[in-house]
mmCIF file of C-alpha atoms in Angstrom:
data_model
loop_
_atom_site.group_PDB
_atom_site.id
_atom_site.type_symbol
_atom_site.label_atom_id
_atom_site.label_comp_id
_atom_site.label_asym_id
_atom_site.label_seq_id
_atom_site.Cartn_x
_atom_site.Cartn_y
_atom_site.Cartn_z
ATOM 1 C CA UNK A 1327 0.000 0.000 0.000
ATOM 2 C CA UNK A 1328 1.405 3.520 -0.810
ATOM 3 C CA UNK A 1329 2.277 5.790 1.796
ATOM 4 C CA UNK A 1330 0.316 9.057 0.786
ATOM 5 C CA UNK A 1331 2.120 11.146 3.450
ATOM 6 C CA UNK A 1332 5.942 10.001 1.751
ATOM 7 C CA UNK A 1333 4.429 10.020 -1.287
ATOM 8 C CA UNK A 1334 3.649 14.014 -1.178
ATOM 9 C CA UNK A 1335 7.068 14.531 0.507
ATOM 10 C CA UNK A 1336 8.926 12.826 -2.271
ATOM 11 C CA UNK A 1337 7.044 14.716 -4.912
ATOM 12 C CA UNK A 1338 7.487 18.056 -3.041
ATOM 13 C CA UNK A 1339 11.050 17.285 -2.442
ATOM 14 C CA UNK A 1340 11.528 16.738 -6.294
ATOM 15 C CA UNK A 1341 9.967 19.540 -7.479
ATOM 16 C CA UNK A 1342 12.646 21.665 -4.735
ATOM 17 C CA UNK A 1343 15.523 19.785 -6.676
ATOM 18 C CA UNK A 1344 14.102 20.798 -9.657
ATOM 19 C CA UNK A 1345 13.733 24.666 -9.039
ATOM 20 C CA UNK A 1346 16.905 24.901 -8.071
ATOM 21 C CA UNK A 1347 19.246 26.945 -10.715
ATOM 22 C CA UNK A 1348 21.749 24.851 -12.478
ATOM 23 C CA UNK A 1349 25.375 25.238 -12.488
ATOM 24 C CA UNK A 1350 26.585 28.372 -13.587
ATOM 25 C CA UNK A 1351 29.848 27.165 -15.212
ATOM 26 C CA UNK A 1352 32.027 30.124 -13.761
ATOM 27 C CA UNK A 1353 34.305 28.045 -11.331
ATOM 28 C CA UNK A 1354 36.911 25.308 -11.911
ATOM 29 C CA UNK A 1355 39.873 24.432 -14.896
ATOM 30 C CA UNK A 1356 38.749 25.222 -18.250
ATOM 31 C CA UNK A 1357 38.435 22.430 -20.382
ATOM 32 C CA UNK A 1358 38.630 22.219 -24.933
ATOM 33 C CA UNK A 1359 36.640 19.180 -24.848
ATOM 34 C CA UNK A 1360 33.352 18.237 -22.692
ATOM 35 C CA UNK A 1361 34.049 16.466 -19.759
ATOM 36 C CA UNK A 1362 30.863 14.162 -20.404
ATOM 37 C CA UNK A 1363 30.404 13.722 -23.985
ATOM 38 C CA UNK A 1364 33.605 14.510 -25.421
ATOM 39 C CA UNK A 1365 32.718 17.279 -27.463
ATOM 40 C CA UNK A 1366 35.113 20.299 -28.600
ATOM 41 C CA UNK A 1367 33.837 23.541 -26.526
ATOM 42 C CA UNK A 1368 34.518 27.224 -26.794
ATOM 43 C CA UNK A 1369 32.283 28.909 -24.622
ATOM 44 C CA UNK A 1370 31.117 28.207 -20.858
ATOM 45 C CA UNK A 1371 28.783 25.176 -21.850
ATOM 46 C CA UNK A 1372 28.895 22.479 -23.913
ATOM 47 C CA UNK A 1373 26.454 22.847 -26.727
ATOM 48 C CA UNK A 1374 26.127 19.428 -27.046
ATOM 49 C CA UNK A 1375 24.971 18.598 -23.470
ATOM 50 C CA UNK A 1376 24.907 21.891 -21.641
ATOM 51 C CA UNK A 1377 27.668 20.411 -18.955
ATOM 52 C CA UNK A 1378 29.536 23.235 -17.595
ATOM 53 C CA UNK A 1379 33.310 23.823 -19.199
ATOM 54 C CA UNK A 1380 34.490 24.713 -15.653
ATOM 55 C CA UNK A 1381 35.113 21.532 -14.016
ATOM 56 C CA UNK A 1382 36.182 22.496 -10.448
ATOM 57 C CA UNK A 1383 37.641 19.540 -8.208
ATOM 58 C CA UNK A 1384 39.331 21.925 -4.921
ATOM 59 C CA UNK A 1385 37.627 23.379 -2.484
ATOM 60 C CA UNK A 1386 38.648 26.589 -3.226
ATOM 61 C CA UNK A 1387 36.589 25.959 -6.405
ATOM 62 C CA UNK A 1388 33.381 24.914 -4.540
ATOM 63 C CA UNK A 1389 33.341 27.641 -2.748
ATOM 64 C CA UNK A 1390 33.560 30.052 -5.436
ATOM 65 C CA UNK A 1391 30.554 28.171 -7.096
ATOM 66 C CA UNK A 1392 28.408 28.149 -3.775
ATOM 67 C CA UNK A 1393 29.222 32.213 -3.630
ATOM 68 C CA UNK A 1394 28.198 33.245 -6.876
ATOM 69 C CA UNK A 1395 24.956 31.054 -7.065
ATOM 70 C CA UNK A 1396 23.917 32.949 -2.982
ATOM 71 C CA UNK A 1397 24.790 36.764 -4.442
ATOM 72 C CA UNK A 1398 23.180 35.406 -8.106
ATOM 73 C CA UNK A 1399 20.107 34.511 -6.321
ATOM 74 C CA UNK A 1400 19.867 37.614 -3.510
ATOM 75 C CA UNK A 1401 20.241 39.593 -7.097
ATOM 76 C CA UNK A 1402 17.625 38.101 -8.354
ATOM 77 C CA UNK A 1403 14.987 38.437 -5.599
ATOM 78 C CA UNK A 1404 15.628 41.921 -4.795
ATOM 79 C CA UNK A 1405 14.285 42.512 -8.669
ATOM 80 C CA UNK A 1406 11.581 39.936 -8.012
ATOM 81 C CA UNK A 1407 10.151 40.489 -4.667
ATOM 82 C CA UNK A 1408 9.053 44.029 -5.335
ATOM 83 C CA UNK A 1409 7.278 43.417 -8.512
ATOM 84 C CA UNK A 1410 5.778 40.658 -7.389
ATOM 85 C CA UNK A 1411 4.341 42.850 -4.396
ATOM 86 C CA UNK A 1412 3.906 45.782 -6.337
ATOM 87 C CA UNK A 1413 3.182 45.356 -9.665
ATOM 88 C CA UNK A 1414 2.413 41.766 -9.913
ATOM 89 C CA UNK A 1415 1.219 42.035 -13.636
ATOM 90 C CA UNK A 1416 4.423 42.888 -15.643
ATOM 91 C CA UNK A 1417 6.431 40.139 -12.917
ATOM 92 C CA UNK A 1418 4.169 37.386 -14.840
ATOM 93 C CA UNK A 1419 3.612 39.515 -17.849
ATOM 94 C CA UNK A 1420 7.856 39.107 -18.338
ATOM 95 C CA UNK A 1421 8.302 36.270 -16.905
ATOM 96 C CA UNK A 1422 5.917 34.502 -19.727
ATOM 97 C CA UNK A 1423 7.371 36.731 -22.348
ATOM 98 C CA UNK A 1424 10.435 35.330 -22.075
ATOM 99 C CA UNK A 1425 12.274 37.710 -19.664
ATOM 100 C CA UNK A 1426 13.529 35.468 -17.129
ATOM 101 C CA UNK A 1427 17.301 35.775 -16.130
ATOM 102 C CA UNK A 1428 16.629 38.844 -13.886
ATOM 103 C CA UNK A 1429 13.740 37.246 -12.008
ATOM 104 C CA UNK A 1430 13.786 34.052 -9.781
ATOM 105 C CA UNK A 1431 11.673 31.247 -11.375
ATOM 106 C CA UNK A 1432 8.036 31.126 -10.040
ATOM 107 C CA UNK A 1433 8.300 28.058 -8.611
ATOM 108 C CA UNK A 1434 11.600 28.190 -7.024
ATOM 109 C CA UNK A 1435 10.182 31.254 -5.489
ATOM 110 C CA UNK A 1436 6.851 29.651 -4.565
ATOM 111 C CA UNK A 1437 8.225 26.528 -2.923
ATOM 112 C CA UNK A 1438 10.899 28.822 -1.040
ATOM 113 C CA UNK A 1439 8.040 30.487 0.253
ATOM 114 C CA UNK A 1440 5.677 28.042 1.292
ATOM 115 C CA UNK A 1441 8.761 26.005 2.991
ATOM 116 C CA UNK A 1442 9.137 29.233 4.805
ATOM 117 C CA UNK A 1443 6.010 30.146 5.879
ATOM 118 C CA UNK A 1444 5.329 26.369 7.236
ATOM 119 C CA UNK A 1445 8.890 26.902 9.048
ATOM 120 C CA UNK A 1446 8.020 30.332 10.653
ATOM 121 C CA UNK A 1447 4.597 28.486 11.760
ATOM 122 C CA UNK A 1448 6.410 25.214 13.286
ATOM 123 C CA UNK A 1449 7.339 27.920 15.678
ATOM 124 C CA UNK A 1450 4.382 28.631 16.874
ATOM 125 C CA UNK A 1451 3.438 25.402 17.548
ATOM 126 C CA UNK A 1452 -1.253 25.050 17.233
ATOM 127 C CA UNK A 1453 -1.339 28.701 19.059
ATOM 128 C CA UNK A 1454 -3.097 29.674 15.700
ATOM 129 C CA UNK A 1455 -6.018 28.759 17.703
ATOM 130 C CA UNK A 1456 -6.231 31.555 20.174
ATOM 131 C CA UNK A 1457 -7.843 30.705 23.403
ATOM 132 C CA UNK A 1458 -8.825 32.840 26.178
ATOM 133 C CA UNK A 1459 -7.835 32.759 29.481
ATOM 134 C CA UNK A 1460 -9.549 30.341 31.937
ATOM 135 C CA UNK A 1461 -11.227 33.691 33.888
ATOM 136 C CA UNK A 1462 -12.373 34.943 30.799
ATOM 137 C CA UNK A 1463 -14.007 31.562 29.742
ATOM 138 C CA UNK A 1464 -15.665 31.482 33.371
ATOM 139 C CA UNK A 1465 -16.691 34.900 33.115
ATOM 140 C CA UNK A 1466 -18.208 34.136 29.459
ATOM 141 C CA UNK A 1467 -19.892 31.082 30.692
ATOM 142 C CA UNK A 1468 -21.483 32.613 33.700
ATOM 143 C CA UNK A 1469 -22.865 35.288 31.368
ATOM 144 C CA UNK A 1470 -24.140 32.787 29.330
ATOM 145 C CA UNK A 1471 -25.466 30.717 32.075
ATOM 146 C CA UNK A 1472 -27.488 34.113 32.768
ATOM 147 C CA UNK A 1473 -29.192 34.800 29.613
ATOM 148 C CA UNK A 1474 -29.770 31.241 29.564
ATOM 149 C CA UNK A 1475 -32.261 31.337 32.741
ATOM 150 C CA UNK A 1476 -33.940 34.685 31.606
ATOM 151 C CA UNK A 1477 -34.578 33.234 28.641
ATOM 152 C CA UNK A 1478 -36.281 30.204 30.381
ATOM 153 C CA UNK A 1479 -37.770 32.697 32.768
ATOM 154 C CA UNK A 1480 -39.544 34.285 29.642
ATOM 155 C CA UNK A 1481 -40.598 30.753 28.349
ATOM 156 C CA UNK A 1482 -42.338 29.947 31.619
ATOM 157 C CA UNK A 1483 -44.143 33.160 31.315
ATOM 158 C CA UNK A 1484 -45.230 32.935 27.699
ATOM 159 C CA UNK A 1485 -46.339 29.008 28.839
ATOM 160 C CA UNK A 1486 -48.485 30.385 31.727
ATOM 161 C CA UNK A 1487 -50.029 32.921 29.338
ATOM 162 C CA UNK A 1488 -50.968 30.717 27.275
ATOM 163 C CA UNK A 1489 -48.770 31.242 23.878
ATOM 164 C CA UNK A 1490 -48.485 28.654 21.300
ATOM 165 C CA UNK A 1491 -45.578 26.609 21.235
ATOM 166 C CA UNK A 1492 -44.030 27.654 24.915
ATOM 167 C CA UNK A 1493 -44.007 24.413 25.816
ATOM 168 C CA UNK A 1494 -41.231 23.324 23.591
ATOM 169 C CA UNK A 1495 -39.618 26.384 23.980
ATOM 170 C CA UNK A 1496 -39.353 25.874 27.665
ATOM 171 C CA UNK A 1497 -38.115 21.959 27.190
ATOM 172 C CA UNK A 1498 -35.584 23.844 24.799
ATOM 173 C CA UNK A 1499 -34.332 26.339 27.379
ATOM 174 C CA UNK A 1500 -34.321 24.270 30.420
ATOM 175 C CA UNK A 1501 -31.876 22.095 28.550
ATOM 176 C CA UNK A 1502 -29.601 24.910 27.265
ATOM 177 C CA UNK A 1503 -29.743 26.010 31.333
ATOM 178 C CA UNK A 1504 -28.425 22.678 32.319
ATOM 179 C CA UNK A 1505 -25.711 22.705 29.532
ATOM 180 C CA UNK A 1506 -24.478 26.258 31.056
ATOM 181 C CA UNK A 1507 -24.343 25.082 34.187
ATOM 182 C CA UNK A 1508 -22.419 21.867 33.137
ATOM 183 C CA UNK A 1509 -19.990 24.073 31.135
ATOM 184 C CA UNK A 1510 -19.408 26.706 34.527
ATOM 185 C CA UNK A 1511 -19.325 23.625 36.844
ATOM 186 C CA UNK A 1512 -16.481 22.287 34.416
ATOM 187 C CA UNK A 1513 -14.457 25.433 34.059
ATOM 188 C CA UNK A 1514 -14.672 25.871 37.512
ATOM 189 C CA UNK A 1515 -13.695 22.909 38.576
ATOM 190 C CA UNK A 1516 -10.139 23.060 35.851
ATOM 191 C CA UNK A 1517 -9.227 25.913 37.595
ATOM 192 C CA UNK A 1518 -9.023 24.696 41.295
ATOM 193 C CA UNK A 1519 -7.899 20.852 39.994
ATOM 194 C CA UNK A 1520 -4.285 22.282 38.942
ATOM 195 C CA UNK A 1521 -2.300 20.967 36.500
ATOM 196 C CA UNK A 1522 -3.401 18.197 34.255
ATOM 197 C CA UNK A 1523 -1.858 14.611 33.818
ATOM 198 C CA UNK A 1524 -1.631 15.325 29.419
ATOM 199 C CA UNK A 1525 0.032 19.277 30.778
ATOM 200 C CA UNK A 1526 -2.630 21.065 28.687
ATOM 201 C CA UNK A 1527 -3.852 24.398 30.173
ATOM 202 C CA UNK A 1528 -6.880 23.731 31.850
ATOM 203 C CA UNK A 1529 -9.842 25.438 30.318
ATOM 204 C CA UNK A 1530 -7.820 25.304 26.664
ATOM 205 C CA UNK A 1531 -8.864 24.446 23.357
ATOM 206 C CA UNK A 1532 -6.648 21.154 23.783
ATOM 207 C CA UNK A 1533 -7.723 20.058 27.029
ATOM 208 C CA UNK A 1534 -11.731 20.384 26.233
ATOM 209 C CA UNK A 1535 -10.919 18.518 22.513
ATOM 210 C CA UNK A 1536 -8.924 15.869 24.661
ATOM 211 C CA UNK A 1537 -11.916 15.728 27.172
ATOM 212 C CA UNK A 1538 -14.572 15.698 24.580
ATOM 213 C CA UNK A 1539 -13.041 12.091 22.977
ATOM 214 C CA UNK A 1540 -12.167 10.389 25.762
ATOM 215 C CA UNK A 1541 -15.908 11.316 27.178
ATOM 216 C CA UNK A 1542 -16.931 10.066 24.083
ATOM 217 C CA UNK A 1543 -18.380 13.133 22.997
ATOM 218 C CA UNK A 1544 -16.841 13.010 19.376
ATOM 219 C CA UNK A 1545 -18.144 11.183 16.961
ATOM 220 C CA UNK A 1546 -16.655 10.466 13.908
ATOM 221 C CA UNK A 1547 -18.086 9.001 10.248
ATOM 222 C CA UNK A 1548 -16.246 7.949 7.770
ATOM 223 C CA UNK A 1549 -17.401 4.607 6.759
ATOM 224 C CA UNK A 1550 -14.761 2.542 8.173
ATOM 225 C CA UNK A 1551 -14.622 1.508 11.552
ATOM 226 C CA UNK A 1552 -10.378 1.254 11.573
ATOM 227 C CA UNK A 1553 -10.294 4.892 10.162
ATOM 228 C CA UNK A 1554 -12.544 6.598 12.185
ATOM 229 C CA UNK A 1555 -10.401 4.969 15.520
ATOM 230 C CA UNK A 1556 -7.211 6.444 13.943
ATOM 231 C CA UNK A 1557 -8.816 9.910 13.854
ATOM 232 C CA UNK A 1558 -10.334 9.650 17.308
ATOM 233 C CA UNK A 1559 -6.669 8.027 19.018
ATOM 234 C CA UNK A 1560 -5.466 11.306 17.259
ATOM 235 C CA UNK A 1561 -7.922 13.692 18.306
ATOM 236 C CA UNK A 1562 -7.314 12.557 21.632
ATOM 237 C CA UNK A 1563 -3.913 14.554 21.686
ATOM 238 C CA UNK A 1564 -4.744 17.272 19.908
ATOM 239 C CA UNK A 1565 -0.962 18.635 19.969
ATOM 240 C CA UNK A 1566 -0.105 16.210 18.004
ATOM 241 C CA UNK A 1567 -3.232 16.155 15.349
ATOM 242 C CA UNK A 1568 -2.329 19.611 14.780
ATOM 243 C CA UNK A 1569 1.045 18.603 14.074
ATOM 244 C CA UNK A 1570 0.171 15.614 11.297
ATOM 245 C CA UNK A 1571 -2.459 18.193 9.822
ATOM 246 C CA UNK A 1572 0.537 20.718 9.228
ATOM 247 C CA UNK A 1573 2.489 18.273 8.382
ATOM 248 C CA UNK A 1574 0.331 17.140 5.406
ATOM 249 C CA UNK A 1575 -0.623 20.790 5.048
ATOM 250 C CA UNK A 1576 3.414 21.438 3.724
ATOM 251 C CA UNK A 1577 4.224 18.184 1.632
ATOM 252 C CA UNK A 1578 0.857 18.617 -0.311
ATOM 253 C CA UNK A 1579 1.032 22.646 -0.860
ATOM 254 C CA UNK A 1580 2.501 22.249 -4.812
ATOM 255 C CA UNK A 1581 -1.213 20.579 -5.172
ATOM 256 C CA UNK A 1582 -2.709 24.150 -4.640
ATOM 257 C CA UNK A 1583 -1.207 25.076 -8.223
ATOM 258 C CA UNK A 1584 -2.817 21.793 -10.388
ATOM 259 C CA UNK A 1585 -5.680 22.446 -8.502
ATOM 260 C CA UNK A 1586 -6.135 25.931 -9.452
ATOM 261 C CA UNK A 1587 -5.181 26.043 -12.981
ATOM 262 C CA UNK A 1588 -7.899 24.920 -14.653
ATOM 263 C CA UNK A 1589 -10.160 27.233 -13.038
ATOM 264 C CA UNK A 1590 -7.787 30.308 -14.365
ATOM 265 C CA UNK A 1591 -8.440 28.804 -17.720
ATOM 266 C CA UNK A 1592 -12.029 28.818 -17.721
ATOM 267 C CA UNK A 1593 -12.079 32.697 -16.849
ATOM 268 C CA UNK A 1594 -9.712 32.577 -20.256
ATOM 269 C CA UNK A 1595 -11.061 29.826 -21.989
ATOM 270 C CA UNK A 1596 -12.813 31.647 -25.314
ATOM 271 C CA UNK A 1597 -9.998 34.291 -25.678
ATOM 272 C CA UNK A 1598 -6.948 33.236 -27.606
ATOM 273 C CA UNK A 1599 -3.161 33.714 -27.108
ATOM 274 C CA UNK A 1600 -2.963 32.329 -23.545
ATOM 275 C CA UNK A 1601 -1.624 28.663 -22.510
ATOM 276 C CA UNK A 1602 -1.761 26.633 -19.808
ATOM 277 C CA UNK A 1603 1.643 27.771 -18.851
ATOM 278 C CA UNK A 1604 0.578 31.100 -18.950
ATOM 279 C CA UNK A 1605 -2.354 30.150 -16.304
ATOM 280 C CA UNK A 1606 0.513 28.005 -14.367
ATOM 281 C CA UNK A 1607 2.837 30.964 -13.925
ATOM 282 C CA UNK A 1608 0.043 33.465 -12.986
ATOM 283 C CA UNK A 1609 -0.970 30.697 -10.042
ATOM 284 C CA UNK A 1610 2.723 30.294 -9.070
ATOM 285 C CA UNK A 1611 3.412 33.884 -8.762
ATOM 286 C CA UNK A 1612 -0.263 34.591 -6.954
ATOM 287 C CA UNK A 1613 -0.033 31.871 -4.333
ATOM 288 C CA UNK A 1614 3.440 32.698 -3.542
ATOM 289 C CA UNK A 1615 1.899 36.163 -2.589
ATOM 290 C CA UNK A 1616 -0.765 34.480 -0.263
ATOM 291 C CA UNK A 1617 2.148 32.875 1.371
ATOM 292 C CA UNK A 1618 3.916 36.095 2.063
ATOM 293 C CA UNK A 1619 0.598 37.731 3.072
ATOM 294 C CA UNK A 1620 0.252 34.816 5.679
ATOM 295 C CA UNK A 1621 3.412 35.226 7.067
ATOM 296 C CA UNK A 1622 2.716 39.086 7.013
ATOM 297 C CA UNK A 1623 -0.463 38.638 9.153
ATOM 298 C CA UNK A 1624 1.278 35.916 11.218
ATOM 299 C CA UNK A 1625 3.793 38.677 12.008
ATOM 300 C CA UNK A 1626 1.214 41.180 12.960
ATOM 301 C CA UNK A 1627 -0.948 38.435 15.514
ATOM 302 C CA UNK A 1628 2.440 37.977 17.344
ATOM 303 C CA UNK A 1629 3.331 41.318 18.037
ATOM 304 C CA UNK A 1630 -0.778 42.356 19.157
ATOM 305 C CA UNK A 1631 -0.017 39.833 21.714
ATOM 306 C CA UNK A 1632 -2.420 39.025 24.426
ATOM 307 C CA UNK A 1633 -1.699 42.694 25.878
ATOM 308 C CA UNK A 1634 -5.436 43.779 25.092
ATOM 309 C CA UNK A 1635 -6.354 47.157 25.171
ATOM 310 C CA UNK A 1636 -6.108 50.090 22.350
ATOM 311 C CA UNK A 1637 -2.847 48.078 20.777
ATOM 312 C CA UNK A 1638 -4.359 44.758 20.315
ATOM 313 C CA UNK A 1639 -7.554 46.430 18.749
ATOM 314 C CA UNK A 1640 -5.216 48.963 16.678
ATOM 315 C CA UNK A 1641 -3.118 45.763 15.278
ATOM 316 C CA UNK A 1642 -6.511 43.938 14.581
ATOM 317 C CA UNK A 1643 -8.178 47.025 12.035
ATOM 318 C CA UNK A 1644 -4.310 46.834 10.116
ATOM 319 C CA UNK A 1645 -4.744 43.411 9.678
ATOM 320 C CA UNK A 1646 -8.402 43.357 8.459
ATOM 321 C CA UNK A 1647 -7.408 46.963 6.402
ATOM 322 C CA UNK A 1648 -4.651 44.372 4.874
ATOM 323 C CA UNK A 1649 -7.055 42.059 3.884
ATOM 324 C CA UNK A 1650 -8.587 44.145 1.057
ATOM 325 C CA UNK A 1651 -4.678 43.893 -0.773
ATOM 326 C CA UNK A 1652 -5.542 40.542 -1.211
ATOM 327 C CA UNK A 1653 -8.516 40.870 -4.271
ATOM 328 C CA UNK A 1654 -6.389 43.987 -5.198
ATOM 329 C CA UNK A 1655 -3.611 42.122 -5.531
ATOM 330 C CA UNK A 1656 -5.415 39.299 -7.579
ATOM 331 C CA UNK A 1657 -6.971 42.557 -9.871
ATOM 332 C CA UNK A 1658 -3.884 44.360 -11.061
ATOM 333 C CA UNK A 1659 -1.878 40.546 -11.370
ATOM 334 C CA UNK A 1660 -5.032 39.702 -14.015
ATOM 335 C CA UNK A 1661 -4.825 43.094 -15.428
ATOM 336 C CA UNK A 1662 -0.947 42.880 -15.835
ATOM 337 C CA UNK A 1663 -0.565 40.048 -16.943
ATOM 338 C CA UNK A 1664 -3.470 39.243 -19.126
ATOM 339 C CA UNK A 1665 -3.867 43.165 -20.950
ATOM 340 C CA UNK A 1666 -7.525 43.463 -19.491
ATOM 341 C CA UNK A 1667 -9.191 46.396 -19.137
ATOM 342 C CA UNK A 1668 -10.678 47.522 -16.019
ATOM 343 C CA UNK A 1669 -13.727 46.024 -15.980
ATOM 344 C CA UNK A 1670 -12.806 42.593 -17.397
ATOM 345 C CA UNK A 1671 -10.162 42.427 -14.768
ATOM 346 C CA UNK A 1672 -12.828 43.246 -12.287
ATOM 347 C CA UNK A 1673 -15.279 40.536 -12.671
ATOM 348 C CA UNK A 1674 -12.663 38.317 -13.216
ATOM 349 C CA UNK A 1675 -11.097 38.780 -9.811
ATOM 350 C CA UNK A 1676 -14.828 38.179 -8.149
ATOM 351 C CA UNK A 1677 -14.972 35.210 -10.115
ATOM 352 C CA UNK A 1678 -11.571 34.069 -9.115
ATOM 353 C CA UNK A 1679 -11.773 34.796 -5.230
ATOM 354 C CA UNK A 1680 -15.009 32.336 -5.349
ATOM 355 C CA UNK A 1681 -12.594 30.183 -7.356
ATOM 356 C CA UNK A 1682 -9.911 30.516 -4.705
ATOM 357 C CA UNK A 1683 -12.666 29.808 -1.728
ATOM 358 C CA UNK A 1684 -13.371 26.669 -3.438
ATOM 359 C CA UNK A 1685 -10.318 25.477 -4.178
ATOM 360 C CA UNK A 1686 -8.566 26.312 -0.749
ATOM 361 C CA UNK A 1687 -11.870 25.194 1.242
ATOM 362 C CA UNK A 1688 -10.969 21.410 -0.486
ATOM 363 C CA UNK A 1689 -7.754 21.140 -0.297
ATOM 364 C CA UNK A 1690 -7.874 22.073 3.180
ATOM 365 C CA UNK A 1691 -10.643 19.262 3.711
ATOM 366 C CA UNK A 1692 -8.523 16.843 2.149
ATOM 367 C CA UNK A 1693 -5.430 17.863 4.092
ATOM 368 C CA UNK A 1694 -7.302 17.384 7.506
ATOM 369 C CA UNK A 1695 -8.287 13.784 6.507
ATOM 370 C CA UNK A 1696 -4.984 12.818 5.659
ATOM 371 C CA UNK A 1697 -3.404 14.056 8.087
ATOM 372 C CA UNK A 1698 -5.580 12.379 10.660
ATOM 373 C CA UNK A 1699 -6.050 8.945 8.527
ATOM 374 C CA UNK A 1700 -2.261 8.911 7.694
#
């Protein structure tokens, strides 16, 4: 049986080897014939076989190499990055034009930046979840508990009056009441118990998942009984879960751009003079952006803190002003790169961002079964 987890770190690990930039035949002895086939050369490569001239065998010589492919690259990006920030249109306007020395390929760039972004996030370990503290959930569940009974206060009054239907909608409330009070009984009861055996923070998102499964509260259908006990074993240490989803999440990422392609097409798909690779490059370059942007809004979450207050709630309106450069992103890349006008781009990017929901919403689906079935 094939391993689907290895399977997507093999292929994710081959495309890396293949983005990176071949030799750039600059170090080592110069040689008049090629090295591997035997024909005469002249120039830096053989035109026979493209093998590099310069065959370097000292370590001098490897160095050398290893320098001028780090400064050829950092060149490189400094022209990319900014267009591909800025003016994301002419970067995969260029690029598919045949301009591509000065620029960094779009998928060496895009599976630098998704390794990256998955690194910076290992980091941070499932706090992407944010949970409040155990006061505020006891304060929040108390108020709840509250509404709860004047609700079912109402609902006896309506009944005694008379109304249609109160009867039910007392049944309903006296059984939301009892749920409150099991939730504030429970909360209050994790923060006088101390730690816990698992060392989850009482009252967190881990400990109640943890809870929930082993009080059998989780149910899950899948349609095989050996599956569904991997998930729930899983689910039972949530750390962990989190951890395979991610996981999956990273060797499975280069799917995003198969996926997405054909759906760039069919905005494209009556209009002539545009390829497939023309769509692939456009994806490349646009989900390498929403990999930056992540890490962007990553940044911003960690330095709001849990401090509260006017800087949390300043930090929180950048990020959601930040979230509108994402469909105006999307609009000037299609306008670029594809010569619309401004209107053509702009149902286009609608289109596309209902596209992008779609796809993303899947492959996130997917990811979360395999990374809890794998």
């Amino acid at each position: 049986m094939v391993d689907i987890g290895a399977a997507g770190g093999a292929a994710t690990g081959g495309l890396i080897a293949a983005a990176v930039e071949k030799p750039t035949g600059h170090a080592g002895e110069s040689q008049s014939s090629c090295t591997d086939c035997g024909e005469p050369v002249s120039g830096k490569f053989c035109s026979n076989c493209g093998q590099p001239t310069h065959v370097h065998r000292s370590l001098l010589h490897l160095v050398e190499e290893v320098l001028h492919g780090v400064l050829h690259f950092d060149a490189r990006i400094w022209r990319t990055l900014p267009l591909l920030l800025l003016n994301p249109g002419r970067l995969t306007r260029e690029w598919i034009q045949g301009k591509r020395t000065r620029y960094i390929s779009p998928l060496a760039i895009f599976l630098f930046t998704v390794f990256l972004m998955f690194f910076i996030m290992s980091f941070g370990g499932a706090s992407i979840v944010d949970t409040p503290s155990l006061d505020d959930q006891i304060a929040d569940a108390q108020q709840g508990l509250a509404d709860a009974r004047a609700a079912l206060a109402d609902a006896d009054s309506d009944l005694q009056a008379g109304e249609p239907g109160a009867a039910g909608v007392k049944a309903g409330m006296e059984a939301a009441v009892a749920a409150a009070e099991r939730r504030v009984a429970a909360l209050e009861e994790a923060r006088t118990s101390g730690p816990r055996e698992d060392g989850y923070a009482p009252g967190s998102w881990q400990a109640s998942l943890a809870d929930a499964v082993r009080d059998g509260n989780v149910t899950v259908q899948l349609g095989d009984e050996k599956l569904e006990e991997k998930v729930l074993h899983k689910l039972a240490n949530p750390e962990f879960a989190f951890y395979k989803i991610q996981q999956t999440l990273y060797k499975f990422a280069f799917l995003l751009v198969p996926l997405s392609i054909p759906f760039v097409w069919l905005l494209f798909a009556w209009k002539r003079g545009f390829t497939w690779y023309d769509h692939g490059v456009f994806v490349l370059y646009s989900l390498t952006f929403m990999a930056i942007f992540t890490m962007g809004l990553s940044v911003l979450d960690r330095i709001a803190g849990d401090g509260g207050g006017w800087w949390e709630a300043t930090i929180g309106s950048i990020g959601a002003i930040l979230t509108l450069a994402v469909p105006v992103h999307m609009f000037a890349q299609l306008k670029g790169t594809y010569a619309l006008g401004w209107f053509s781009a702009l149902w286009r990017t609608f289109v596309l961002m209902l596209f992008c929901t779609l796809v993303l919403s899947v492959f996130l689906l997917v990811a979360i079964l395999l990374g809890l079935t794998s």
